[in-house]
mmCIF file of C-alpha atoms in Angstrom:
data_model
loop_
_atom_site.group_PDB
_atom_site.id
_atom_site.type_symbol
_atom_site.label_atom_id
_atom_site.label_comp_id
_atom_site.label_asym_id
_atom_site.label_seq_id
_atom_site.Cartn_x
_atom_site.Cartn_y
_atom_site.Cartn_z
ATOM 1 C CA GLU A 426 -19.190 7.573 -25.710
ATOM 2 C CA ASN A 427 -15.475 7.166 -24.142
ATOM 3 C CA LYS A 428 -16.391 8.493 -21.036
ATOM 4 C CA GLU A 429 -19.081 5.842 -20.535
ATOM 5 C CA TYR A 430 -16.767 3.486 -21.605
ATOM 6 C CA ASN A 431 -14.077 4.586 -18.694
ATOM 7 C CA LYS A 432 -16.895 4.631 -16.034
ATOM 8 C CA PHE A 433 -17.685 1.138 -17.026
ATOM 9 C CA VAL A 434 -13.933 0.057 -17.268
ATOM 10 C CA ASN A 435 -13.292 1.876 -13.651
ATOM 11 C CA GLU A 436 -16.262 -0.305 -12.085
ATOM 12 C CA LEU A 437 -15.083 -3.085 -13.157
ATOM 13 C CA LYS A 438 -11.929 -2.445 -11.489
ATOM 14 C CA ARG A 439 -13.768 -2.963 -8.274
ATOM 15 C CA PHE A 440 -13.417 -6.738 -8.697
ATOM 16 C CA ASP A 441 -9.380 -6.246 -8.807
ATOM 17 C CA PRO A 442 -9.108 -6.593 -4.799
ATOM 18 C CA VAL A 443 -11.403 -9.568 -4.312
ATOM 19 C CA ALA A 444 -9.550 -10.877 -7.438
ATOM 20 C CA ALA A 445 -6.038 -10.392 -5.516
ATOM 21 C CA ASP A 446 -7.656 -12.008 -2.037
ATOM 22 C CA ILE A 447 -8.933 -15.095 -3.898
ATOM 23 C CA THR A 448 -5.447 -15.661 -5.558
ATOM 24 C CA TYR A 449 -4.561 -15.288 -2.109
ATOM 25 C CA LEU A 450 -6.691 -17.891 -0.465
ATOM 26 C CA GLU A 451 -5.945 -20.221 -3.303
ATOM 27 C CA GLU A 452 -2.295 -20.081 -2.919
ATOM 28 C CA VAL A 453 -2.535 -20.587 1.173
ATOM 29 C CA SER A 454 -4.938 -23.633 0.113
ATOM 30 C CA GLU A 455 -2.117 -25.078 -1.980
ATOM 31 C CA GLU A 456 0.226 -24.163 0.909
ATOM 32 C CA ILE A 457 -1.601 -26.222 3.344
ATOM 33 C CA GLN A 458 -2.154 -28.758 1.265
ATOM 34 C CA ALA A 459 1.320 -29.432 0.619
ATOM 35 C CA ALA A 460 2.228 -28.856 4.552
ATOM 36 C CA LYS A 461 -0.515 -31.972 4.957
ATOM 37 C CA GLU A 462 1.109 -34.145 2.597
ATOM 38 C CA GLU A 463 4.884 -32.995 4.316
ATOM 39 C CA ILE A 464 3.636 -33.741 7.873
ATOM 40 C CA ASP A 465 2.598 -37.197 6.799
ATOM 41 C CA ASN A 466 6.454 -37.895 5.398
ATOM 42 C CA VAL A 467 8.307 -36.237 8.302
ATOM 43 C CA PHE A 468 9.478 -38.252 11.618
ATOM 44 C CA ASN A 469 11.351 -35.493 13.530
ATOM 45 C CA GLU A 470 8.909 -34.036 15.985
ATOM 46 C CA GLU A 471 10.370 -30.472 15.745
ATOM 47 C CA ARG A 472 10.005 -30.219 12.275
ATOM 48 C CA LYS A 473 6.362 -31.488 12.592
ATOM 49 C CA ASN A 474 5.570 -28.666 15.283
ATOM 50 C CA LYS A 475 7.372 -25.775 12.714
ATOM 51 C CA ILE A 476 5.220 -27.058 9.889
ATOM 52 C CA ILE A 477 2.039 -26.929 12.393
ATOM 53 C CA SER A 478 3.240 -23.378 13.291
ATOM 54 C CA LYS A 479 3.270 -22.509 9.917
ATOM 55 C CA VAL A 480 -0.064 -24.015 9.237
ATOM 56 C CA GLU A 481 -2.000 -22.326 12.263
ATOM 57 C CA LYS A 482 -0.409 -18.879 11.237
ATOM 58 C CA LEU A 483 -1.724 -19.640 7.441
ATOM 59 C CA LEU A 484 -5.007 -20.395 8.693
ATOM 60 C CA LYS A 485 -5.799 -17.381 10.691
ATOM 61 C CA ARG A 486 -4.656 -14.805 8.127
ATOM 62 C CA SER A 487 -6.807 -16.833 5.504
ATOM 63 C CA ARG A 488 -9.701 -16.914 7.839
ATOM 64 C CA ALA A 489 -9.308 -12.920 8.475
ATOM 65 C CA LYS A 490 -9.287 -12.601 4.702
ATOM 66 C CA SER A 491 -12.063 -14.748 4.111
ATOM 67 C CA ARG A 492 -14.146 -12.578 6.197
ATOM 68 C CA LYS A 493 -13.103 -9.334 4.969
ATOM 69 C CA LEU A 494 -13.666 -10.970 1.352
ATOM 70 C CA LYS A 495 -17.011 -12.284 2.311
ATOM 71 C CA GLU A 496 -18.024 -8.736 3.349
ATOM 72 C CA ALA A 497 -16.812 -6.790 0.626
ATOM 73 C CA MET A 498 -18.972 -9.260 -1.843
ATOM 74 C CA ILE A 499 -22.252 -10.423 0.117
ATOM 75 C CA ASP A 500 -22.765 -8.327 2.993
ATOM 76 C CA LYS A 501 -24.888 -5.199 2.741
ATOM 77 C CA GLY A 502 -23.033 -2.743 0.652
ATOM 78 C CA GLY A 503 -21.336 -5.320 -0.741
ATOM 79 C CA LEU A 504 -20.396 -5.727 -4.395
ATOM 80 C CA LYS A 505 -23.720 -7.623 -4.608
ATOM 81 C CA ASP A 506 -25.650 -4.674 -3.684
ATOM 82 C CA LYS A 507 -23.853 -2.046 -5.609
ATOM 83 C CA ILE A 508 -24.411 -4.463 -8.877
ATOM 84 C CA GLU A 509 -27.986 -4.685 -8.232
ATOM 85 C CA ALA A 510 -28.251 -0.813 -7.569
ATOM 86 C CA ILE A 511 -26.334 -0.032 -10.768
ATOM 87 C CA ASN A 512 -28.593 -2.514 -12.989
ATOM 88 C CA ALA A 513 -31.733 -1.035 -11.498
ATOM 89 C CA GLU A 514 -30.732 2.877 -12.340
ATOM 90 C CA GLU A 515 -29.914 1.339 -15.751
ATOM 91 C CA LYS A 516 -33.551 0.046 -16.102
ATOM 92 C CA GLU A 517 -32.372 -1.993 -18.655
ATOM 93 C CA THR A 518 -32.289 -5.705 -17.503
ATOM 94 C CA GLY A 519 -30.512 -7.903 -19.421
ATOM 95 C CA THR A 520 -27.840 -5.242 -21.115
ATOM 96 C CA VAL A 521 -24.469 -6.477 -21.983
ATOM 97 C CA LYS A 522 -23.307 -4.389 -18.906
ATOM 98 C CA SER A 523 -25.595 -5.963 -16.449
ATOM 99 C CA GLN A 524 -24.555 -9.363 -17.686
ATOM 100 C CA ILE A 525 -21.145 -8.634 -17.506
ATOM 101 C CA ARG A 526 -21.306 -7.564 -14.084
ATOM 102 C CA LEU A 527 -23.531 -10.414 -12.964
ATOM 103 C CA ASN A 528 -21.146 -13.150 -14.647
ATOM 104 C CA MET A 529 -18.166 -11.185 -12.789
ATOM 105 C CA TYR A 530 -19.955 -11.635 -9.580
ATOM 106 C CA HIS A 531 -20.621 -14.860 -10.093
ATOM 107 C CA PHE A 532 -17.325 -15.903 -11.307
ATOM 108 C CA TYR A 533 -15.783 -14.424 -7.881
ATOM 109 C CA MET A 534 -18.198 -16.291 -5.826
ATOM 110 C CA LYS A 535 -17.412 -19.713 -7.592
ATOM 111 C CA LYS A 536 -13.693 -18.932 -6.573
ATOM 112 C CA TYR A 537 -14.453 -17.700 -3.379
ATOM 113 C CA TYR A 538 -16.074 -20.657 -2.306
ATOM 114 C CA GLU A 539 -13.376 -22.966 -4.137
ATOM 115 C CA ALA A 540 -10.601 -21.256 -2.224
ATOM 116 C CA ASN A 541 -12.369 -21.886 1.043
ATOM 117 C CA LYS A 542 -12.732 -25.826 0.696
ATOM 118 C CA THR A 543 -9.427 -26.264 2.992
#
């Protein structure tokens, strides 16, 4: 029983990198929003260019992270496929573990889409 519990906990840890990437995207989104507000209040052309440069770098990194995250979650062999395969193996659709997996997947997909609004 304890072995089964540890296996399930380790399985749920697959979401840790996803959560970290989404947190990064959320932080970048906030930084970009702050930069938009700052640029509206800056009249010095050199300062505006620095802000624009910073935003461009953030966007480039966040787009790459977003693509990686999409692949990890949605693409073939991603979390969605792994969850479906595990649930199919258990043969008991509707088990608590199945619901936890699906809920976590849906939770992080929602956060992923919200983080990509910017």
